[in-house]
mmCIF file of C-alpha atoms in Angstrom:
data_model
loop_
_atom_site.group_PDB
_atom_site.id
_atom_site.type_symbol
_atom_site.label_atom_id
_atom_site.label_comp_id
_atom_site.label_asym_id
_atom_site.label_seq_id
_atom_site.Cartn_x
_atom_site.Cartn_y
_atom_site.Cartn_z
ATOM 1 C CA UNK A 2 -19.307 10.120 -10.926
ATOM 2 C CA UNK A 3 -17.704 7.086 -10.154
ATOM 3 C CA UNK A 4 -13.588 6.500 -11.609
ATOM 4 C CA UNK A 5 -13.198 4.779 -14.810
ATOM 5 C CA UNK A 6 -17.184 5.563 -16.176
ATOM 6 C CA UNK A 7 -17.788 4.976 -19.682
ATOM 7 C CA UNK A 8 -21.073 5.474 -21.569
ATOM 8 C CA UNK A 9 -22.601 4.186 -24.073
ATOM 9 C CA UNK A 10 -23.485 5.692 -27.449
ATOM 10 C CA UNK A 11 -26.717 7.743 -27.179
ATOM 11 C CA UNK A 12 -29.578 5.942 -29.519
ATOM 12 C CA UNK A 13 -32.326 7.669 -31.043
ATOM 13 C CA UNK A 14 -35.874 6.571 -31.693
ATOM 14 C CA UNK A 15 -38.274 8.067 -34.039
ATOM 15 C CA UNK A 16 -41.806 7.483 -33.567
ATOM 16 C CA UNK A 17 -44.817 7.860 -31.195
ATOM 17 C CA UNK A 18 -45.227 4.636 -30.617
ATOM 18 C CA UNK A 19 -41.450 3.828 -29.496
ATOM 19 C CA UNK A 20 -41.635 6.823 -27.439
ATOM 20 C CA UNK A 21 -44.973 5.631 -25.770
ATOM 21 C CA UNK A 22 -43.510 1.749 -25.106
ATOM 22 C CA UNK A 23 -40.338 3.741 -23.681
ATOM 23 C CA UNK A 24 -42.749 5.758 -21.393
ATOM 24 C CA UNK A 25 -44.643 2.291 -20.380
ATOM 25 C CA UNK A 26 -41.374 0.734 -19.684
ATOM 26 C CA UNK A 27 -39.906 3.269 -17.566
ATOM 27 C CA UNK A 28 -43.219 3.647 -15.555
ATOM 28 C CA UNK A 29 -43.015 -0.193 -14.846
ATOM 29 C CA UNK A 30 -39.663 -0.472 -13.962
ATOM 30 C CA UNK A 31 -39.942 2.370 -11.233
ATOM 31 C CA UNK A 32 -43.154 0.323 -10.034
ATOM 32 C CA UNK A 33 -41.207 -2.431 -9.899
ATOM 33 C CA UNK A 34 -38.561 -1.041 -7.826
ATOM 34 C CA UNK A 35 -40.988 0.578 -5.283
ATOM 35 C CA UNK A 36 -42.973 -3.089 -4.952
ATOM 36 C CA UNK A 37 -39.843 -4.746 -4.414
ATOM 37 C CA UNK A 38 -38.731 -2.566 -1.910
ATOM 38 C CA UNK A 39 -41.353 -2.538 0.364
ATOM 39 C CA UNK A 40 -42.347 -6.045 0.120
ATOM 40 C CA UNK A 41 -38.830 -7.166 1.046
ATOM 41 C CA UNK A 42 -37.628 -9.090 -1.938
ATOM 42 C CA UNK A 43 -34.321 -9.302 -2.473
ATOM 43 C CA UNK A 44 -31.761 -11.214 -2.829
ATOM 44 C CA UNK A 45 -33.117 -15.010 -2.192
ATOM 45 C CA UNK A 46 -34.677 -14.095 1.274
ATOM 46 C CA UNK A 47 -38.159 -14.496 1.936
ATOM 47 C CA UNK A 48 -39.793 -10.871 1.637
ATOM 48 C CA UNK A 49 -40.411 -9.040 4.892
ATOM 49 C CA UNK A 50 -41.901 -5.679 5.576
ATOM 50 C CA UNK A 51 -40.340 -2.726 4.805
ATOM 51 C CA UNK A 52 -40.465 -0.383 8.307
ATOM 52 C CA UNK A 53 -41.728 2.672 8.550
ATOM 53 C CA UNK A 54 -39.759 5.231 6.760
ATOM 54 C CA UNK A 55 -38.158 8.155 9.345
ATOM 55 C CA UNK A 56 -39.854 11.579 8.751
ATOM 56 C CA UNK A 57 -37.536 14.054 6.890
ATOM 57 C CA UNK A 58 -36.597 17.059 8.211
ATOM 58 C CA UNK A 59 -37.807 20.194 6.787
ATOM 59 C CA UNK A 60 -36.566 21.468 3.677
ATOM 60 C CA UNK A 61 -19.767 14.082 -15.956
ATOM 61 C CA UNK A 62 -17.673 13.502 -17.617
ATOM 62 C CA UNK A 63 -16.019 9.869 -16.713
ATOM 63 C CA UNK A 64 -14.440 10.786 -13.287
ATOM 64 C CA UNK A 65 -15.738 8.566 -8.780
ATOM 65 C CA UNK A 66 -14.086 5.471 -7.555
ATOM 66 C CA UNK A 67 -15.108 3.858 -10.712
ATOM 67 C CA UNK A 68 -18.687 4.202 -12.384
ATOM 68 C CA UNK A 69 -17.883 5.639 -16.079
ATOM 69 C CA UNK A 70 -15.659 7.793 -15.069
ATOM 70 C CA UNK A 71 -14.889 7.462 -11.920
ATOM 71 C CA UNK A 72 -11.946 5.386 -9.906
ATOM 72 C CA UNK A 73 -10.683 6.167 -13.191
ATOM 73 C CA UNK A 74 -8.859 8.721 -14.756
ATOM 74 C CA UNK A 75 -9.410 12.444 -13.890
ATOM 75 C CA UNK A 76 -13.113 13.362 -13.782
ATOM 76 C CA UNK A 77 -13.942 16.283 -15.741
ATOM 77 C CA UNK A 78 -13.537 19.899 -13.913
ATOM 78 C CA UNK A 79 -15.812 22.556 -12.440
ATOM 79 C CA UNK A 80 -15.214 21.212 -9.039
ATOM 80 C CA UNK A 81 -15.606 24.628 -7.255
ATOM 81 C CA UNK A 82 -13.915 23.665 -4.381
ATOM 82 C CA UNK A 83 -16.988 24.963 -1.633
ATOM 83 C CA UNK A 84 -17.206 22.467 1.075
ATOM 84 C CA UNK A 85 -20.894 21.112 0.916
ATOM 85 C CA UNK A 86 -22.596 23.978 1.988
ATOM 86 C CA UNK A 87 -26.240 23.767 3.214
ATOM 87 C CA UNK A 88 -25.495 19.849 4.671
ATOM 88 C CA UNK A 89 -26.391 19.649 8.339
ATOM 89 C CA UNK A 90 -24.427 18.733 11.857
ATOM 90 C CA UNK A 91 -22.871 15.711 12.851
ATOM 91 C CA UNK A 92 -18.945 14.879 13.029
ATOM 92 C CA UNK A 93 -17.075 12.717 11.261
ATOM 93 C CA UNK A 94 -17.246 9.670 13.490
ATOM 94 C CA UNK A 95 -20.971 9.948 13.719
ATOM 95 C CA UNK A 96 -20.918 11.121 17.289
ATOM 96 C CA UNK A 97 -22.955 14.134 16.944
ATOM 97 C CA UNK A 98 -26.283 15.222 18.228
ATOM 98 C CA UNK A 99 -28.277 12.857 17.156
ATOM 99 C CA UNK A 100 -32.098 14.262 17.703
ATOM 100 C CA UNK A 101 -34.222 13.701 15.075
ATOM 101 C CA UNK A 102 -36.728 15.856 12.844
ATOM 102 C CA UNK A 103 -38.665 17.501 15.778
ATOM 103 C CA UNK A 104 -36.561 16.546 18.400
ATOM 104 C CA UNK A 105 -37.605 12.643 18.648
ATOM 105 C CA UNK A 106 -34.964 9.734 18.810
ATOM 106 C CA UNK A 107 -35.662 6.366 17.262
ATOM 107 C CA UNK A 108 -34.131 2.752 18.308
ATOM 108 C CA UNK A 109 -34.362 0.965 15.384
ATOM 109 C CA UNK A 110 -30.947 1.264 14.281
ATOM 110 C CA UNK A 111 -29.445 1.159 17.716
ATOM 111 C CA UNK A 112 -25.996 -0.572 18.100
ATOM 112 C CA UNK A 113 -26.002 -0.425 14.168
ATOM 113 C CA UNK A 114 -23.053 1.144 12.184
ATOM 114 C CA UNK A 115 -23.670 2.897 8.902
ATOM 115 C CA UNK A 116 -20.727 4.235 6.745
ATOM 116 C CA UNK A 117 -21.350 7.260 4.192
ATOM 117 C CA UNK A 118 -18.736 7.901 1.620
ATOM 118 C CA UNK A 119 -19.227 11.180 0.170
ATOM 119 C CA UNK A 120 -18.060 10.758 -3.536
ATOM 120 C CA UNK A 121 -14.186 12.722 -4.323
ATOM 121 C CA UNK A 122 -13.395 15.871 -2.221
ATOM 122 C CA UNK A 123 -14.538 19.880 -3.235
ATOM 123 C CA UNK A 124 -10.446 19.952 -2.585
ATOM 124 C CA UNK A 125 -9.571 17.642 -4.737
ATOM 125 C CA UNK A 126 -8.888 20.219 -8.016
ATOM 126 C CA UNK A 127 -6.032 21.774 -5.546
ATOM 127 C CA UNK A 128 -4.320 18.498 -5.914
ATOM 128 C CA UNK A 129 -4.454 16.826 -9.069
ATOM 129 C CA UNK A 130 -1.031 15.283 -8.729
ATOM 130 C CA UNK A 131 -1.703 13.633 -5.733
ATOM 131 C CA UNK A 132 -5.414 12.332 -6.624
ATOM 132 C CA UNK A 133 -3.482 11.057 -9.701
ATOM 133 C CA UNK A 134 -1.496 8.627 -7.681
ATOM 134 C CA UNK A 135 -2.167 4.680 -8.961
ATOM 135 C CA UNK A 136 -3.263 3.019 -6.076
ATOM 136 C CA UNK A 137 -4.159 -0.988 -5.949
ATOM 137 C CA UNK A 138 -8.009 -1.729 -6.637
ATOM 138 C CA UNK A 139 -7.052 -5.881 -6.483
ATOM 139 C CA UNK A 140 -7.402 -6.526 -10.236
ATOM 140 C CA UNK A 141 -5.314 -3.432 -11.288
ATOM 141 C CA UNK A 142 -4.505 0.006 -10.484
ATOM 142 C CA UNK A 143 -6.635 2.989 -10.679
ATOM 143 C CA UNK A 144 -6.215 6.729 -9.880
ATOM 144 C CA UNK A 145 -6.490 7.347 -6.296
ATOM 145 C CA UNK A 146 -9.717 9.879 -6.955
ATOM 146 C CA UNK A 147 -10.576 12.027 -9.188
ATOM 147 C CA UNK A 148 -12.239 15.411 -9.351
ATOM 148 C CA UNK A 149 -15.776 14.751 -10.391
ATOM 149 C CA UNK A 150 -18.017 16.133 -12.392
ATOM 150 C CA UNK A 151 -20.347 19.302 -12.100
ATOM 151 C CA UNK A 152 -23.325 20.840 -13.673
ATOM 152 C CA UNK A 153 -23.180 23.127 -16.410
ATOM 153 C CA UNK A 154 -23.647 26.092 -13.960
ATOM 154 C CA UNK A 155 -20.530 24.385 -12.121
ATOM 155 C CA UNK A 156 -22.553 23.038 -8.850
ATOM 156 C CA UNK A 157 -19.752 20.458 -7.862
ATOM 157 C CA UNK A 158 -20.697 16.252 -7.537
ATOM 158 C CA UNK A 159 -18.130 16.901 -4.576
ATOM 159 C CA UNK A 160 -19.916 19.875 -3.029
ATOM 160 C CA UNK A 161 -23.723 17.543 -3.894
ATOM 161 C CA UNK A 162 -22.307 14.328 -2.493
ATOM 162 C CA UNK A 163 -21.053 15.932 1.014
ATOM 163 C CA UNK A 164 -24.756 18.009 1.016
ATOM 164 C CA UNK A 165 -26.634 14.713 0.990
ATOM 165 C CA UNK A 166 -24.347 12.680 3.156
ATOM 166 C CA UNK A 167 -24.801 15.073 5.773
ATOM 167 C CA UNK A 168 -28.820 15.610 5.380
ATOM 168 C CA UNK A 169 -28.611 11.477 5.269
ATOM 169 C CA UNK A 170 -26.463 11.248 8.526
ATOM 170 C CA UNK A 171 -29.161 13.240 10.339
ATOM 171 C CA UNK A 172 -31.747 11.024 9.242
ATOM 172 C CA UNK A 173 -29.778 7.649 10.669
ATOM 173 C CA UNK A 174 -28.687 9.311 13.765
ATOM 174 C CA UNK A 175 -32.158 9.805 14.462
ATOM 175 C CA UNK A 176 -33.171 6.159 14.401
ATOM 176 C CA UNK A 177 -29.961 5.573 16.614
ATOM 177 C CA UNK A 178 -27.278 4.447 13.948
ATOM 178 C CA UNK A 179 -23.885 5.321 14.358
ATOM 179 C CA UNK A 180 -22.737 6.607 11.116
ATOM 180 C CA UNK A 181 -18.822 7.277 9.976
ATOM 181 C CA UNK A 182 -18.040 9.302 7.200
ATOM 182 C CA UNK A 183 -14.812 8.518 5.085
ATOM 183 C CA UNK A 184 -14.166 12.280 4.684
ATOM 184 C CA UNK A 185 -16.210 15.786 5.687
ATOM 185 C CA UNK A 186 -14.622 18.386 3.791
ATOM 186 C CA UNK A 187 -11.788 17.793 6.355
ATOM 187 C CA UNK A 188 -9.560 17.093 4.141
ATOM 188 C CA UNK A 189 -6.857 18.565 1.497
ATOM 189 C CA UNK A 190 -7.964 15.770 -0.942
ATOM 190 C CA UNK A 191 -8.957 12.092 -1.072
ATOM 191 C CA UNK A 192 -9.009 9.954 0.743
ATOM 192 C CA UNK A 193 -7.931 7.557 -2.079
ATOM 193 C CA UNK A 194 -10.322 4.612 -3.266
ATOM 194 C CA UNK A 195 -8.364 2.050 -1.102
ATOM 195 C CA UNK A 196 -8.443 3.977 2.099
ATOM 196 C CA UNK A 197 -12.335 4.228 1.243
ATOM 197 C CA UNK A 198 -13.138 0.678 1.347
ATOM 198 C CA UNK A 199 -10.393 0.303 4.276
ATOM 199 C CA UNK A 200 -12.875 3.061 6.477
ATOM 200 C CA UNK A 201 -16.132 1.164 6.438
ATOM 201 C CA UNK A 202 -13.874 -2.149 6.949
ATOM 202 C CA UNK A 203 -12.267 -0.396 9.771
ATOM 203 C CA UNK A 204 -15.460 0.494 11.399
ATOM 204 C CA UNK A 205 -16.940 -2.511 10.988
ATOM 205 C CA UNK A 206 -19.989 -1.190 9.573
ATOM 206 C CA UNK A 207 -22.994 -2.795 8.588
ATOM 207 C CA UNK A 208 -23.510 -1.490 5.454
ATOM 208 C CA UNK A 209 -22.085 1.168 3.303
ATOM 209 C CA UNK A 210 -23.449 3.440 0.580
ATOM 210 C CA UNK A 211 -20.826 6.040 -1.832
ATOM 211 C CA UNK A 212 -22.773 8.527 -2.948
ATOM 212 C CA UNK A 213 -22.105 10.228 -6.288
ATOM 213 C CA UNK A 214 -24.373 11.814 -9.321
ATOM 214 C CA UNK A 215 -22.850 10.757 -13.020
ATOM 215 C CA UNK A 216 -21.618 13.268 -15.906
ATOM 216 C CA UNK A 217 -23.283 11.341 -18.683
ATOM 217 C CA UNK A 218 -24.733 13.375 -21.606
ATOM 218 C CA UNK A 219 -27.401 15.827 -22.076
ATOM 219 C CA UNK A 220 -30.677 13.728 -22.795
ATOM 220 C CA UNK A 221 -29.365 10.662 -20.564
ATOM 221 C CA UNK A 222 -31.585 11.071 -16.875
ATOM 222 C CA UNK A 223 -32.104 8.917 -13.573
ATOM 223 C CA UNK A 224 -30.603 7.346 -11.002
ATOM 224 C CA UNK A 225 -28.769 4.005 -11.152
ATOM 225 C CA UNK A 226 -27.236 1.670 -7.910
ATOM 226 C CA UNK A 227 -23.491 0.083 -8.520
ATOM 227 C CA UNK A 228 -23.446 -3.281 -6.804
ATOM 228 C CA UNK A 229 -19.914 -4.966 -6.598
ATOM 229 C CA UNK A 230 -18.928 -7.803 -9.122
ATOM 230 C CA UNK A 231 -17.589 -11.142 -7.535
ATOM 231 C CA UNK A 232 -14.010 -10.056 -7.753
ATOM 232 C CA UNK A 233 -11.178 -12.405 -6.822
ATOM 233 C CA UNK A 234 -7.894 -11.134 -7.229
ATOM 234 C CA UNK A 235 -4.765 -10.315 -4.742
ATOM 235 C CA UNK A 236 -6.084 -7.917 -1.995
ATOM 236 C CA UNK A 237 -9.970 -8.346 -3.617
ATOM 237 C CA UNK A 238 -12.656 -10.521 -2.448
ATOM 238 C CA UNK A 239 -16.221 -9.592 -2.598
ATOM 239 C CA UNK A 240 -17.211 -13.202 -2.176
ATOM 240 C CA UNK A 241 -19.119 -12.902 0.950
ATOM 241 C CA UNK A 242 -21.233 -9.337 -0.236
ATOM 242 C CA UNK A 243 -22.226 -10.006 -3.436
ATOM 243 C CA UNK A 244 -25.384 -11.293 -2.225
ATOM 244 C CA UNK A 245 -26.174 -9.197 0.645
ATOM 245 C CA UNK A 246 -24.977 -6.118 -1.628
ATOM 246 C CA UNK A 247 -27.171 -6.346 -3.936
ATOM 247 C CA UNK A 248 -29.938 -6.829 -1.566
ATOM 248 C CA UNK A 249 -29.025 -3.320 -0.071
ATOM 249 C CA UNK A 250 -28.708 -2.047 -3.558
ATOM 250 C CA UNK A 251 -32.478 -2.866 -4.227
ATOM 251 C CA UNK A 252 -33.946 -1.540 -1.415
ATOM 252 C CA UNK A 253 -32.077 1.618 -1.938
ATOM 253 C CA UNK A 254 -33.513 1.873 -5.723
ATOM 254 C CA UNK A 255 -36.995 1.220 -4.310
ATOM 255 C CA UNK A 256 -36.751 3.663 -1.310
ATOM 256 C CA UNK A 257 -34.968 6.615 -3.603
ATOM 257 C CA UNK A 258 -37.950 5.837 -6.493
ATOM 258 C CA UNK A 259 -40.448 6.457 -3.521
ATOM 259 C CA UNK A 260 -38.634 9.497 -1.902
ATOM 260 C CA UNK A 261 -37.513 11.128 -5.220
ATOM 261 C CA UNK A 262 -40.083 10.502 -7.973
ATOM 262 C CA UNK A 263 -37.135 10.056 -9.943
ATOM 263 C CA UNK A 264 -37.213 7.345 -12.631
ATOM 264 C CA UNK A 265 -34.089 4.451 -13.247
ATOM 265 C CA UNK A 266 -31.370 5.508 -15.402
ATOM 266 C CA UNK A 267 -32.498 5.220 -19.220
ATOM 267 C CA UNK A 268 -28.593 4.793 -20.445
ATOM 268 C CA UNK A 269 -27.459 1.729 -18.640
ATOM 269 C CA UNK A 270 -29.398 -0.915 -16.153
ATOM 270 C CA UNK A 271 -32.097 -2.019 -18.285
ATOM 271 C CA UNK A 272 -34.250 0.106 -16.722
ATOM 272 C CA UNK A 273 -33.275 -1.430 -13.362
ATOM 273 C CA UNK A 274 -31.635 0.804 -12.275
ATOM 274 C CA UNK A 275 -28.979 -1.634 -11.111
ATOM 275 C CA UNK A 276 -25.203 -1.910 -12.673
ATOM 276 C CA UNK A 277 -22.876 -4.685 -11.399
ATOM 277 C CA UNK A 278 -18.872 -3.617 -11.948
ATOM 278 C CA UNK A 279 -15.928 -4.986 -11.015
ATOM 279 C CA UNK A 280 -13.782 -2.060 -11.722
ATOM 280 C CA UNK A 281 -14.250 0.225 -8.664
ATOM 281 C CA UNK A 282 -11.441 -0.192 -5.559
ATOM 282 C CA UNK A 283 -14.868 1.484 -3.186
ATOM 283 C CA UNK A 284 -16.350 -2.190 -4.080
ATOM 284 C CA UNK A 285 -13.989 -4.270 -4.384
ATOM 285 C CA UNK A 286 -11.881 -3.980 -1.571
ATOM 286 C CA UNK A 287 -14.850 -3.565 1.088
ATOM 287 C CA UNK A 288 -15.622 -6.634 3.692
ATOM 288 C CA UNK A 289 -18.872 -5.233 4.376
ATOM 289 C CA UNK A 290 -22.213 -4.845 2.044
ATOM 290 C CA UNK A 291 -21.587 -1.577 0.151
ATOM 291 C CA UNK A 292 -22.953 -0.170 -2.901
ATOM 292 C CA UNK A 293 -22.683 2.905 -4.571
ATOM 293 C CA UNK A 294 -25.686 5.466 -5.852
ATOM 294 C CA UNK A 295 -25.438 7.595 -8.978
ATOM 295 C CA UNK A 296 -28.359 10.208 -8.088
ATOM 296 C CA UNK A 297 -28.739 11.714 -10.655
ATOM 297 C CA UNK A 298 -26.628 13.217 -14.029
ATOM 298 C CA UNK A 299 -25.513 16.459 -13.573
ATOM 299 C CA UNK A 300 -25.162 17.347 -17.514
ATOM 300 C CA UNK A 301 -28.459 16.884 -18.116
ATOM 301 C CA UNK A 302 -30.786 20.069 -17.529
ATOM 302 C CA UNK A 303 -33.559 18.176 -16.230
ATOM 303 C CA UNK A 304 -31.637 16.159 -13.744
ATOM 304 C CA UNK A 305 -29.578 19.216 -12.901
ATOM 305 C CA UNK A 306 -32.293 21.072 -11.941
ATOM 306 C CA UNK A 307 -33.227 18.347 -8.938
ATOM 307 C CA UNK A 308 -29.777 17.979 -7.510
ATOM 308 C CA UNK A 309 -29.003 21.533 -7.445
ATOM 309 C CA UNK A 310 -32.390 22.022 -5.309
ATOM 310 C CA UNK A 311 -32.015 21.338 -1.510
ATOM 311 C CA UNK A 312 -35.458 20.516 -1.253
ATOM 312 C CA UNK A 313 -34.923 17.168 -3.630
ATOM 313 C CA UNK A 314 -31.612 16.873 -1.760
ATOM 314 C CA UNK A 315 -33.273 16.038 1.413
ATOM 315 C CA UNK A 316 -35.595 14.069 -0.290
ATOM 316 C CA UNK A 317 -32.740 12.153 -1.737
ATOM 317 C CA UNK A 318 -31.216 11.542 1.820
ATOM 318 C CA UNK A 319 -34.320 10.323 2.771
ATOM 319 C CA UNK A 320 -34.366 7.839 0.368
ATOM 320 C CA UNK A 321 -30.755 6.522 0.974
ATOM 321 C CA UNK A 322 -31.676 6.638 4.617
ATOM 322 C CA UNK A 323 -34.751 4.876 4.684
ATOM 323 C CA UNK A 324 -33.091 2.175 2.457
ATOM 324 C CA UNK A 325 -30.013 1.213 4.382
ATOM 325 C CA UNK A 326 -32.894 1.452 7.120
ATOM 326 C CA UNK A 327 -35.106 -1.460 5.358
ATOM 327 C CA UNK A 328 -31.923 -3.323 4.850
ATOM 328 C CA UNK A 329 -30.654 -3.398 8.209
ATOM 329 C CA UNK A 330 -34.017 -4.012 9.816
ATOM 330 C CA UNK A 331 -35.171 -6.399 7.480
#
């Protein structure tokens, strides 16, 4: 979940015909997504093809740097504090081995830097004093991270979000991309949301994506992309990646519809699948094009059931690699 998250009131809708014009809608806006993805609309640029995706290797409660919940104040508990387990190789600075499914290498993302950010920290429930620390977001303070959320079973967002950013690393390193995480499970907490935005800044990365999964309510499903709000305000200024954020942001949505099968969020976007917010110091405070991606909601039983499987895991990496892939190539 991202810090500061809140949700909005569940409806209910009686009737087979409202539930059929839901289904319709749902259905068109996950076409939609796909189309726009791979016929390179976005943003206003002229639409180019989308390459070749990489082959994949075999197979909350308000609470992350600010989605309901998130960047906010203290994400609900169940944290279990394992450290990602089942994500694959790599170190932190993206120098690892960097063969790809089968042993092959790719080029096309050769000389290009990628930063993962691996939503909160499985340590992070040691240290709730020090996560609660107010840290400087631009236009007002926020808690420097939060715990997450979990499933009902208590599978961890922080143990999910290190799982995939690993799996996704794999994938990039294989078409040559350099890829930094901002932490590994190498740390005793954090880092905070600041030091976040300062790591892909830092690197000088071309793009950035903070991967979370929400802690909405039972009954609300899907994915949803967080693109950054034009923010202006002391150390904030998202002036110069608004535009080519949100162009990253929806050729992630149409490359995770395609990889997943999962539908947009049906509690917030429209059916889009796309939320702009101005409240998360992840956003706000990056120089570079960086969105963040809600896979999933972990307190629903349906949605739980795909991010707790590894198999949909590595499809979900595939989708957030082949995305930032599109992007950069485009």
């Amino acid at each position: 979940m991202t810090n500061g998250s809140t949700f909005p009131p569940r409806r209910r809708f009686g009737g087979t015909l409202v539930v059929v014009l839901a289904a319709l809608l749902a259905a068109c806006a996950a076409g939609w997504l796909i189309w726009r993805s791979a016929s390179g609309h976005g943003g206003d640029k002229p639409p180019r093809a989308l390459p070749a995706a990489s082959p994949a290797s075999p197979g909350g409660r308000p609470g992350t740097d600010g989605a309901p919940g998130k960047d906010g104040a203290p994400g609900a508990g169940g944290a279990d504090g394992t450290d990602g387990g089942g994500g694959q190789g790599g170190d932190r600075d993206g120098k690892g081995d960097q063969a790809g499914p089968g042993g092959r290498t790719g080029t096309r993302l050769q000389g290009r830097t990628v930063l993962l950010d691996p939503g909160h920290n499985p340590h992070n429930r040691d240290h709730t004093r020090e996560i609660a620390r107010q840290v400087d977001v631009g236009n007002a303070r926020k808690e420097c991270d939060t715990t997450g959320t979990s499933t009902n079973d208590g599978y961890a967002e922080a143990s999910f979000t290190l799982d995939v950013a690993r799996r996704a690393r794999t994938l990039l390193q294989a078409e040559g991309a350099k890829v930094v995480f901002t932490q590994d499970g190498d740390r005793p907490y954090g880092p905070c949301v600041d030091e976040r935005a300062r790591a892909g800044n830092a690197a000088k990365a071309d793009a950035a994506v903070s991967v979370h999964a929400d802690g909405a309510g039972d009954g609300n499903r899907g994915f949803h992309v967080i693109l950054p709000a034009r923010v202006t305000a002391g150390a904030a200024d998202t002036s110069a990646i608004v535009g080519p954020s949100r162009e990253l942001g929806e050729r992630l949505a149409g490359r995770f519809v395609a990889a997943t099968g999962s539908a947009p969020a049906n509690y917030l976007g429209g059916g889009t699948g796309l939320v702009v917010r101005s409240d998360l110091g992840g956003l706000n405070l990056s120089r570079i094009p960086k969105v963040f991606l809600e896979c999933g909601n972990m307190r629903d039983p349906k949605d739980a059931a795909q991010l707790t499987d590894p198999q949909w895991r590595e499809k979900a990496a595939r989708g957030i690699a082949e995305g930032i892939t599109g992007f950069l190539t485009r």
